Structures are given as structure tokens and as C-alpha cells.
Backbone as a ProteinNet text record, in pm:
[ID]
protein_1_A
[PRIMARY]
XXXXXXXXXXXXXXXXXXXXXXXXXXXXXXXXXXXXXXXXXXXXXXXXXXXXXXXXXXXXXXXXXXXXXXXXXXXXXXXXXXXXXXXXXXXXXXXXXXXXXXXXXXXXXXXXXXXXXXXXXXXXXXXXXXXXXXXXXXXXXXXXXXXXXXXXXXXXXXXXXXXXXXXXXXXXXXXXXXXXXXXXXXXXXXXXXXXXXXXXXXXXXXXXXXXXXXXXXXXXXXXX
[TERTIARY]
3470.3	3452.3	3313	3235.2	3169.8	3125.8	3029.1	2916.4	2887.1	2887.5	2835.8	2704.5	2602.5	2488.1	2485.4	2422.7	2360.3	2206.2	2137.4	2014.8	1934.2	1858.3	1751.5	1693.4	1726.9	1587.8	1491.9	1355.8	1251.1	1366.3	1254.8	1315.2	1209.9	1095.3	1006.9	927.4	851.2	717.8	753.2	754.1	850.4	745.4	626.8	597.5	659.3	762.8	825.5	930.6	1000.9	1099.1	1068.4	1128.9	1075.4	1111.5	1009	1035.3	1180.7	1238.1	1395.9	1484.6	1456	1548.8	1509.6	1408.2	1432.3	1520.4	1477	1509	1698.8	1728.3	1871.9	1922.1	1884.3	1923.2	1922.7	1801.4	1834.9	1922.8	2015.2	2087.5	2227.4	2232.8	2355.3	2432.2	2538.1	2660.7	2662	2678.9	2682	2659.6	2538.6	2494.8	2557	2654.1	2711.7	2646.5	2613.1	2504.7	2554.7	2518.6	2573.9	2531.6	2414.4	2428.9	2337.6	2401.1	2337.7	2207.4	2245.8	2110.9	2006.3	1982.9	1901.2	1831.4	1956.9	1915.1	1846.6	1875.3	1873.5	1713.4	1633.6	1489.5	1395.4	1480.5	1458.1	1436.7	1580.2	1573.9	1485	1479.6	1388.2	1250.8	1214.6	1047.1	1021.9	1155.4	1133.3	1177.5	1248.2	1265.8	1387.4	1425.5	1600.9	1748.2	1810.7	1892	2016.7	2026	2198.4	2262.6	2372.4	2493.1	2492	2512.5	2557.9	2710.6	2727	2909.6	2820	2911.9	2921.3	3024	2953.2	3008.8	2996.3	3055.4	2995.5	3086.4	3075.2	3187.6	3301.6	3279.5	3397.8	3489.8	3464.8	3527.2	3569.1	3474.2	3449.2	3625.3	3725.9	3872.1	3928.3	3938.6	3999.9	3928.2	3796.5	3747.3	3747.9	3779.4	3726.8	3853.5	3956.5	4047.1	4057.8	4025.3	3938.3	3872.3	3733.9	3653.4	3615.7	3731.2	3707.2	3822	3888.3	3979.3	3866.9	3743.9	3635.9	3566	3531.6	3433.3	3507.5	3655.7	3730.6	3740.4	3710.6	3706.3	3609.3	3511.9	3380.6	3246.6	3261.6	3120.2	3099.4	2949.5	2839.8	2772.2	2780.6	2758	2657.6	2567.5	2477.6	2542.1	2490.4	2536.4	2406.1	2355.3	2256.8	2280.4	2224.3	2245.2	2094.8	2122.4	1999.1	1880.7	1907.2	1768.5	1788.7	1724.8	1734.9	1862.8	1928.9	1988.6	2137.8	2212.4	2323.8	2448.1	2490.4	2601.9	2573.8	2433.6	2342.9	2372.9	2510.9	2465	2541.8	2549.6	2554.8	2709.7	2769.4	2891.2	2797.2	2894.8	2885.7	2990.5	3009.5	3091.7	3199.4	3314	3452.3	3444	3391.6	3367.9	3328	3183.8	3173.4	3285.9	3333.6	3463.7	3566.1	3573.6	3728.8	3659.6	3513.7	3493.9	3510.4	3468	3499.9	3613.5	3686.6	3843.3	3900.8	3848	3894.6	3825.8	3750.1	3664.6	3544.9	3479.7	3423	3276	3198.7	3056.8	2977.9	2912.3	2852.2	2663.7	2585.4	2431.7	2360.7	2355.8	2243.4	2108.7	2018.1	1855.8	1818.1	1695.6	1633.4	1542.4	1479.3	1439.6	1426.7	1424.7	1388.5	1490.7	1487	1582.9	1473.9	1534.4	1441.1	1459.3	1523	1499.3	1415.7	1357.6	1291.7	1156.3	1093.6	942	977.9	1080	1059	1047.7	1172.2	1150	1047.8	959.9	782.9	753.1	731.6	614	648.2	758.3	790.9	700.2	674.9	592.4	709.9	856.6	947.8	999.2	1057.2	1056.6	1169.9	1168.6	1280.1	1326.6	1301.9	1386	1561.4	1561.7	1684.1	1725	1836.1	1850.8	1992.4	1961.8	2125.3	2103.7	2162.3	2141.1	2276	2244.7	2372.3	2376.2	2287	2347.2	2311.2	2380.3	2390	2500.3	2531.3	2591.6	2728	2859.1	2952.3	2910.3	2942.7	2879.2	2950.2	3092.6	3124.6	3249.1	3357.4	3460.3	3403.9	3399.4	3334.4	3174.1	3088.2	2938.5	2925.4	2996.5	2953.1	2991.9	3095.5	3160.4	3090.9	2983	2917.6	2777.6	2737.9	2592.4	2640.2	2738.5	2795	2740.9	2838	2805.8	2684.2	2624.5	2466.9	2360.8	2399.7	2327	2277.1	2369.1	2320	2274.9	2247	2204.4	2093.5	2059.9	1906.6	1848.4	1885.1	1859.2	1754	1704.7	1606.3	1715.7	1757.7	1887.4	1774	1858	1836	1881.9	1840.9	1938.8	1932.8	1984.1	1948.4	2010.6	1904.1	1919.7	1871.9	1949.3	1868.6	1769.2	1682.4	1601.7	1699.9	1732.3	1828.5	1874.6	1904.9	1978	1900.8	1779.5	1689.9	1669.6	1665.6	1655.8	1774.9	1859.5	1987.2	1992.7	1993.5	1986.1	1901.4	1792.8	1659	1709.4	1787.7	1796	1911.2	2062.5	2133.8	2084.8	1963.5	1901.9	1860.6	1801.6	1725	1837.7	1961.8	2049.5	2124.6	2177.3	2209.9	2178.4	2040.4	1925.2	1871.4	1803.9	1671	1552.9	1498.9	1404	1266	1228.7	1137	1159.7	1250.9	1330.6	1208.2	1152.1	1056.4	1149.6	1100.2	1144.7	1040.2	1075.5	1030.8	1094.4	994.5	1036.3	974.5	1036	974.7	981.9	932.7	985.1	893.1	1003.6	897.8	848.6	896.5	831.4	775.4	686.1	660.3	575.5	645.2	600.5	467.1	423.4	256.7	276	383.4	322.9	402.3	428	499	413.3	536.1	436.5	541.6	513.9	534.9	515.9	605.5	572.2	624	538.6	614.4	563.5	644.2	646.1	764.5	794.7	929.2	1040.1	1148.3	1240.5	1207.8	1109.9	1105	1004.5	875.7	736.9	769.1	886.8	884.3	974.6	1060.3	1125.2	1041.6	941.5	868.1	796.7	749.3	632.9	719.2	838.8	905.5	981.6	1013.3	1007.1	927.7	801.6	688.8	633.9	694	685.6	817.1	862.7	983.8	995.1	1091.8	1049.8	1137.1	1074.2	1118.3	1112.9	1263.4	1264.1	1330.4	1325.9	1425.5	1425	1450.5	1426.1	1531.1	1446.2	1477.7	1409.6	1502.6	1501	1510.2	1405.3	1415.9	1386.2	1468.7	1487.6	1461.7	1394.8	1382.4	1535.2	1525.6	1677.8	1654.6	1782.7	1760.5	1674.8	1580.2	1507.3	1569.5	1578.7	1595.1	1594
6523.1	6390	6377.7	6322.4	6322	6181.7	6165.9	6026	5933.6	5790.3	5762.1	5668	5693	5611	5549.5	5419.6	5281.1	5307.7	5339.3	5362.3	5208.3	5187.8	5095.4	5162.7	5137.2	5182.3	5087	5048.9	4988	4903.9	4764.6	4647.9	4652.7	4721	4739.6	4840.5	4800.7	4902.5	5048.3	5141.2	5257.1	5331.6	5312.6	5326.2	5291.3	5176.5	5146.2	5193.1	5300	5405.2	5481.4	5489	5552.1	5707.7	5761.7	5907.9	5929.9	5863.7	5888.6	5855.3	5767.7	5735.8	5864.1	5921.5	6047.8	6189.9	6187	6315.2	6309.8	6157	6133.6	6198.8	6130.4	6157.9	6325	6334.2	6503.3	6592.1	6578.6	6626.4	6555.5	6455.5	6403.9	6560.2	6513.1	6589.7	6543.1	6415.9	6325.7	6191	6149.9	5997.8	5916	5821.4	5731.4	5576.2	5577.9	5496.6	5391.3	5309.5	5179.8	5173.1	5239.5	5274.2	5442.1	5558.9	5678.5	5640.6	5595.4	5595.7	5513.7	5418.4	5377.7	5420.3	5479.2	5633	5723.6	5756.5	5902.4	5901.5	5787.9	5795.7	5778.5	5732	5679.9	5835.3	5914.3	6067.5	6171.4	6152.2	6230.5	6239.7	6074.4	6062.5	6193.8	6111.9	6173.6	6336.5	6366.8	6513.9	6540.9	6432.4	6493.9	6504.1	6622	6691.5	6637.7	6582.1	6557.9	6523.2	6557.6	6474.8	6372	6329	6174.2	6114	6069.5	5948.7	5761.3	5744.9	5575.3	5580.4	5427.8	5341.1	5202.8	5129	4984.8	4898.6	4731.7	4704.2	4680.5	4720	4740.9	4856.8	4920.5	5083	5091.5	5023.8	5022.4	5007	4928.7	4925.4	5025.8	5111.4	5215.7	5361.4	5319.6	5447.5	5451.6	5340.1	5344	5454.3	5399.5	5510.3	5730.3	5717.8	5844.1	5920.4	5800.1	5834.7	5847.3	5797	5781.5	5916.5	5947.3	6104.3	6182.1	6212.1	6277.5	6275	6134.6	6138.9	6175.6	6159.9	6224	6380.9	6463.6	6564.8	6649.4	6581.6	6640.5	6624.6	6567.6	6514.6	6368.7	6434.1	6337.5	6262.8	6120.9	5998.8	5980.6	5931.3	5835.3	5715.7	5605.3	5481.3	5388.7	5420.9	5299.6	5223.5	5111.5	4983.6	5060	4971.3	4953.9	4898.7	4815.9	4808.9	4744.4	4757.3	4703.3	4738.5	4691.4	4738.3	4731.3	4825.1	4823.3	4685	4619.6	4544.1	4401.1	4373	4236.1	4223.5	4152.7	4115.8	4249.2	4325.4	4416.8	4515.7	4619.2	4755.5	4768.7	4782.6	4840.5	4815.8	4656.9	4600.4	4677.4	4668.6	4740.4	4899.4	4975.3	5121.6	5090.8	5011.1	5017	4968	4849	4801.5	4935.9	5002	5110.5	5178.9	5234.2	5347.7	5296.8	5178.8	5113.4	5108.8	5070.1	5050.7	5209.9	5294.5	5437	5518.1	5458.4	5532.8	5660.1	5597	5680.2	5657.1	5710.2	5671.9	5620.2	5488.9	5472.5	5386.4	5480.5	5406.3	5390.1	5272.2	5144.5	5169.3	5238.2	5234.3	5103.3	5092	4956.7	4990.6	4890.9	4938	4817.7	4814.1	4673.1	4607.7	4502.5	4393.8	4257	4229	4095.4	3962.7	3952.3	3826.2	3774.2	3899.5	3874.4	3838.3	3925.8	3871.4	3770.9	3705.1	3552.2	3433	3544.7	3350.5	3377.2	3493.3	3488.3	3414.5	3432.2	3409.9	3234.2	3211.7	3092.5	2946.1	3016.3	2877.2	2798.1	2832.9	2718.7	2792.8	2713.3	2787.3	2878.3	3011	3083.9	3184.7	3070.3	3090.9	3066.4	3017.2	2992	3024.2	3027.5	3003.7	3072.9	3062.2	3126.1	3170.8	3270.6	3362.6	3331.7	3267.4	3185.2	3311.9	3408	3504.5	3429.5	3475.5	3363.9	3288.3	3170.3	3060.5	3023.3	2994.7	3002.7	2983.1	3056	3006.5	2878.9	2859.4	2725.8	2703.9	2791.3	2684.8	2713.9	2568.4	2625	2613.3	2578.3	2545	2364.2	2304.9	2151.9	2158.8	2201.3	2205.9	2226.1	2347.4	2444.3	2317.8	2330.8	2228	2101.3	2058.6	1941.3	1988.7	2100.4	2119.6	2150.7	2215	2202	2134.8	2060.1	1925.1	1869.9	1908.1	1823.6	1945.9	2059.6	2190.8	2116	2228	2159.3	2304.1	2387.2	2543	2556.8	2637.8	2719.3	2750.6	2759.2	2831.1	2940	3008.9	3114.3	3184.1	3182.8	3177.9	3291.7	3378.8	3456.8	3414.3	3428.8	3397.4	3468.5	3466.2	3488.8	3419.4	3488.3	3407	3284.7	3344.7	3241.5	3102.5	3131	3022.7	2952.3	2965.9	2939.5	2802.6	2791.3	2603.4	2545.3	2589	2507.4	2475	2560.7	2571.1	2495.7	2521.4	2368.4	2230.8	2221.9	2062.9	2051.7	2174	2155.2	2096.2	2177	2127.1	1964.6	1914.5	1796.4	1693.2	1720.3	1630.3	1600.9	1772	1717.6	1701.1	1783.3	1771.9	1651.1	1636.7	1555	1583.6	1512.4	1560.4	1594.3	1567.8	1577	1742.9	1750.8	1885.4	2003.8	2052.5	2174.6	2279.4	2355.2	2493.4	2611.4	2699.7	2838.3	2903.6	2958.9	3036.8	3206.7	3290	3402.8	3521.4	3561.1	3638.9	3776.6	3878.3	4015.4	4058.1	4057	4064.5	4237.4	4275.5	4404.8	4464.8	4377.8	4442.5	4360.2	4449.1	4349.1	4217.3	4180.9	4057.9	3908.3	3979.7	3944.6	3788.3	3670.4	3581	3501.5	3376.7	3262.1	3154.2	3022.9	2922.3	2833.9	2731.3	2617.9	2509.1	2428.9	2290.7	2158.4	2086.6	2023.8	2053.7	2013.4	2081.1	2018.4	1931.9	1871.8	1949.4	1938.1	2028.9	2155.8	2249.3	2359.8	2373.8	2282.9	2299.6	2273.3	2170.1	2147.1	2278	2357.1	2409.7	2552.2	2578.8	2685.2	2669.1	2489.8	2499.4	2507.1	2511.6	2492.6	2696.7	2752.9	2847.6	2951.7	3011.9	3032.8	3212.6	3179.1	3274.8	3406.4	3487.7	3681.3	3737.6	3833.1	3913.2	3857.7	3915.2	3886.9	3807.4	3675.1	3558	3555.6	3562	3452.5	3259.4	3216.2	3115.4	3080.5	2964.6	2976.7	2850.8	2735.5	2614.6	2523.7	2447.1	2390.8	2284.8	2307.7	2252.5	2094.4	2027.5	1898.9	1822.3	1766	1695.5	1600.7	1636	1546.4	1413.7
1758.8	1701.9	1643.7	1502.3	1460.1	1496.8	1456.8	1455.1	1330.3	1304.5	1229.7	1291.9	1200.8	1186.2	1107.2	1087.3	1042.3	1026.5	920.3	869	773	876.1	776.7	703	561.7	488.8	461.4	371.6	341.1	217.7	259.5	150.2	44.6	65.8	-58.7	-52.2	75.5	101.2	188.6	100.8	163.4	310.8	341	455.9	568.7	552.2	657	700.6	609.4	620.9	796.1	901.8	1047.6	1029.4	1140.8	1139.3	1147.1	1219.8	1345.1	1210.3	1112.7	1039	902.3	922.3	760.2	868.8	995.4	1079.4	1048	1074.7	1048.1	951.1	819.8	686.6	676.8	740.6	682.8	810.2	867.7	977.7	948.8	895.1	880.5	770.9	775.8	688.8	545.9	552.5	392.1	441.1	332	368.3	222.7	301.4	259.3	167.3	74.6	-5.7	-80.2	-79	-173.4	-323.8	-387.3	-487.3	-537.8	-529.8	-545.1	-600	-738.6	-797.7	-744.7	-679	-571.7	-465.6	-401.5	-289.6	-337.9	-447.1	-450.3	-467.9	-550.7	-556.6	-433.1	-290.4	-133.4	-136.1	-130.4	-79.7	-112.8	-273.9	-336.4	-273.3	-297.9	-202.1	-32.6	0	139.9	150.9	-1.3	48.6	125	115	145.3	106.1	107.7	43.9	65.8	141.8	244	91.5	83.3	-54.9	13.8	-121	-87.8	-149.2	-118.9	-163.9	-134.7	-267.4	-312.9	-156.9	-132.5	-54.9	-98.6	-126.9	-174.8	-164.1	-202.7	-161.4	-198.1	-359.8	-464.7	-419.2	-328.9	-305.5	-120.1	-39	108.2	151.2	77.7	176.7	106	22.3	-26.9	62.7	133.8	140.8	320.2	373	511.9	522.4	545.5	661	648.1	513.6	463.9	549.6	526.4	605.8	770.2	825.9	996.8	995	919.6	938	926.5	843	833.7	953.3	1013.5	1125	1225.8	1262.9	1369.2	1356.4	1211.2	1235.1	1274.9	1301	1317.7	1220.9	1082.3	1022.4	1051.3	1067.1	1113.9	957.9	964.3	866.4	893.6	763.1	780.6	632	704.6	577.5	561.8	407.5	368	313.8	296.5	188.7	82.5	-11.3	-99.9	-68	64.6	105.4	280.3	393.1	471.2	611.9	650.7	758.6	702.4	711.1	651.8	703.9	666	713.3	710.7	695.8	703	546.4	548.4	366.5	294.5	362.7	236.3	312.5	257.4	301.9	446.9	523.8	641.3	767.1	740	895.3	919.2	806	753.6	847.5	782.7	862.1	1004.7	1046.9	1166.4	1239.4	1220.8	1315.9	1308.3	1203.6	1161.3	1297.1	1294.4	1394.3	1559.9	1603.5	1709.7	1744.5	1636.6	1702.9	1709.9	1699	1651.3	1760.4	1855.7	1938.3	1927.4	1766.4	1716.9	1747.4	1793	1800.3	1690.8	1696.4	1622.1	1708.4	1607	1659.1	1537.3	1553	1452.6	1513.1	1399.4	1417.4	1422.2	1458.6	1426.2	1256.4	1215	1123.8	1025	908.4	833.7	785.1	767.5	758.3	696.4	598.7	531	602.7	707.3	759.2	873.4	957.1	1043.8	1022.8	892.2	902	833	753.4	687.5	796	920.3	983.7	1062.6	1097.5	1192.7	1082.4	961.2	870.9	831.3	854.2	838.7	961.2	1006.2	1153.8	1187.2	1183.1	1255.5	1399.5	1479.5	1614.1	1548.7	1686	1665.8	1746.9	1854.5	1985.4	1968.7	1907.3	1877	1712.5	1645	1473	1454.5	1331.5	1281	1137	1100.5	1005	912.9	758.8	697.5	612.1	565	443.3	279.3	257.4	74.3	115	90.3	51.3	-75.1	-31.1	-96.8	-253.2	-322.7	-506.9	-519.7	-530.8	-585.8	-441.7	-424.6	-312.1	-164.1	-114.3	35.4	27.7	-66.9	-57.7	-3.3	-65.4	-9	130.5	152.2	291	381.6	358.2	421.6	442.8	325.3	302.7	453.7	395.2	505.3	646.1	685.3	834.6	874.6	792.6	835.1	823.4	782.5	764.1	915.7	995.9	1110.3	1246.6	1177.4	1265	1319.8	1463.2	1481.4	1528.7	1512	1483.9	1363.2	1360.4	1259	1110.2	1032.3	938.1	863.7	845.6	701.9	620.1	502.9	357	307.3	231.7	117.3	32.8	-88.5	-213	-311.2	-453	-590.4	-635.2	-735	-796.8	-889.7	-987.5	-1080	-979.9	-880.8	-805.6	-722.7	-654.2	-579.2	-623.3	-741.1	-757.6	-728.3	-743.6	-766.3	-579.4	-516.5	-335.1	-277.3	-328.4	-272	-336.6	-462.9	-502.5	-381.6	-333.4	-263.9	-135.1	-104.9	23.7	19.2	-43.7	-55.5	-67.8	-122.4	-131.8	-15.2	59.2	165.2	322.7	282.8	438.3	420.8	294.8	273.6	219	122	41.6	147.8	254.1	379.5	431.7	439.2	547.7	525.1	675	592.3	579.6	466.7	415.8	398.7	403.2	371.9	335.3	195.1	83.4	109.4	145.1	133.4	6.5	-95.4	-188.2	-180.9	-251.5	-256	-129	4	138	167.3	144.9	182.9	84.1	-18.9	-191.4	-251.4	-298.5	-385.6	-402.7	-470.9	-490.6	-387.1	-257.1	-140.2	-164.3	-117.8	-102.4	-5.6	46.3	141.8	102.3	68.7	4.5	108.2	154.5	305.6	223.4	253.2	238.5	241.4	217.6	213.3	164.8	108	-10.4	-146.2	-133.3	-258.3	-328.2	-238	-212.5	-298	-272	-260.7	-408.3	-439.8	-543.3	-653.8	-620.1	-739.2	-752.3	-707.2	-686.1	-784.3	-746.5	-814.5	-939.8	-961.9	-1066.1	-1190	-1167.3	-1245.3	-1233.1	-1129.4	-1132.3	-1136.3	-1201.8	-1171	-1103.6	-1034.1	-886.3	-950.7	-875.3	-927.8	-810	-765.9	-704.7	-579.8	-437.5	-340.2	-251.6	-238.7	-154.8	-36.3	82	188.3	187.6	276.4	252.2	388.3	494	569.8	595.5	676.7	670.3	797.7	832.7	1007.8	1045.7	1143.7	1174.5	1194.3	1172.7	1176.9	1334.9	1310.7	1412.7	1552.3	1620.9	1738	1742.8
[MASK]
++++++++++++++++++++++++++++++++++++++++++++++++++++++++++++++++++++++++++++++++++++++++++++++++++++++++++++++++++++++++++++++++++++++++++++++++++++++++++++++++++++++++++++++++++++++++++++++++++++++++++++++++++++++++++++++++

């Protein structure tokens, strides 16, 4: 029976790539990638050879049961996203559940993930919270906005740039123009930044600036 691994790679700053996670890559059989050409400049840096196969999520239900006949025969997986911890957001759950229910070993590195330094860097508590992902585009967003409206948890968003306004006016309409927020963009990368302030605060501030590159969005839960 073969193994699959779950590999964080770096969301920007490739120092953060871990020893344990290049030793992987290069011992695995074939690392499973969400977009080659993305990887392949990760691998190159680091010097490693392993083939690779598309995994993504245009392809992930045609390819899982394939692939757990592979890992039952004895090759050993590794699976990246394009950036960060595989399955957060991105191909991964599908295979891991196929290998669980299949009694296949699977071990998740630790490693980077864009939501943790947003909600430290954010100053809202986070002892508690809940991790929303991106947000329905059009059926299922008011619905959604609705029920959380009355969270009293920490929330956190991912988002596009393009859309990032449209989500803070969502916020202000149905949190409240007061509600604090945190904006995290570019986290790791030069021009990494942190923007706190209200939803109004914060929308103004991006619309007068208009935002580039990979946003979390990190929101205080409704007040007591």
C-alpha cells in the first residue's frame, strides 16, 4: 500500500518552503500539482525531479478512483496546490476522503496557509473563529451574508482583488458600516500589507486605492 502526502508549499516568500516538505517531494513517486506550470518553477528552484500529473479541480472526479488503484498499488503521492496547504480552498479533500475511506495512509505537513498570519496580524481575538473561504458569487451569497450577520466569532474571507469592493460594501450593508475588518494582501511577498479599520474605513481606503494580488479578509464577530 502506498502513501499519500499533503504538501504546503510557500504563498509567496519561498524561504518558507520546510526542509521535510522538499525531502518529500523528492522521494515521492509523482507529485500531483494543480497547475504544472506553477510547480514546476517551485521544483526547479528547489531542484526537484519527481514527474509530475495535473490535479485540479476541473479533472480531480475523473482522476480520484485512478489514483487510489495507484496508491493501493504501492506509489507514494505527494499533492500541491499553487500555493499554501492543499485542500484549504483549493484540489485536495476529494482524494483525501477517497484515501480514508480506502484505508490508505495519508499525512498532512504543516506548513503555510494564508489564513493564519492574517487573523494574528489582524488584532481580533482568535480563540475562537471560523474560516468562510470565498463567498457564494451570486446563488447563496445574501443567504450566507444573512447568517453571519449575527456571528460573534472572529470570520474569515478569501477574496479577489476585482471583488474586494463589492464584499466590504456586502459587509457594511449587512454587518454594518462600524464592523472592524482586516484586510490582508500579498502576505509574505514585498509589498505584503495589512489594512484595519471599519468596513467603511477600509472600503474607502481601497477604493481610492485599488487593491492587487491575494486577499484575506478578516472580520470581528458581531459584539455582545
Amino acid at each position: 500500500m502506498g502513501k499519500l502526502y499533503l504538501v504546503p508549499t510557500p504563498i509567496g516568500n519561498l524561504e518558507d518552503m520546510t526542509l521535510r516538505a522538499i525531502r518529500v517531494l523528492k522521494e515521492v513517486d509523482v507529485i500531483l500539482a494543480e497547475d504544472t506550470r506553477t510547480s514546476g518553477k517551485l521544483l526547479q528552484h528547489f531542484e526537484i525531479k519527481t514527474p509530475m500529473q495535473s490535479h485540479h479541480m476541473h479533472n480531480e472526479h475523473k482522476t480520484v478512483d485512478n489514483l487510489v488503484q495507484r496508491l493501493q498499488a504501492g506509489e507514494t503521492m505527494a499533492l500541491i496546490s499553487d500555493a499554501g496547504t492543499p485542500a484549504i480552498s483549493d484540489p485536495g479533500f476529494l482524494l483525501t476522503r477517497a484515501c480514508v475511506t480506502n484505508m490508505i495512509a495519508v499525512d498532512c505537513l504543516p506548513g503555510a496557509t494564508a489564513f493564519v498570519p492574517a487573523l494574528v496580524n489582524s488584532g481580533f481575538p482568535n480563540d475562537k473563529f471560523i474560516f468562510e473561504g470565498f463567498l457564494p458569487v451570486k446563488k447563496g451569497r445574501q443567504t450566507r451574508l444573512k447568517f453571519l450577520a449575527d456571528e460573534t466569532r472572529t470570520m474569515i474571507f478569501y477574496e479577489s482583488p476585482h471583488k474586494l469592493l463589492k464584499t466590504l460594501g456586502n459587509f457594511i450593508e449587512y454587518f454594518g458600516a462600524s464592523r472592524a475588518v482586516s484586510v490582508s494582501r500579498e502576505l509574505t511577498k514585498l509589498y505584503e500589507e495589512t489594512v484595519r479599520g471599519t468596513a467603511a474605513e477600509v472600503l474607502a481606503h481601497y477604493t481610492n486605492k485599488p487593491p492587487k494580488g491575494e486577499i484575506v479578509i478578516v472580520v470581528a464577530g458581531k459584539g455582545k
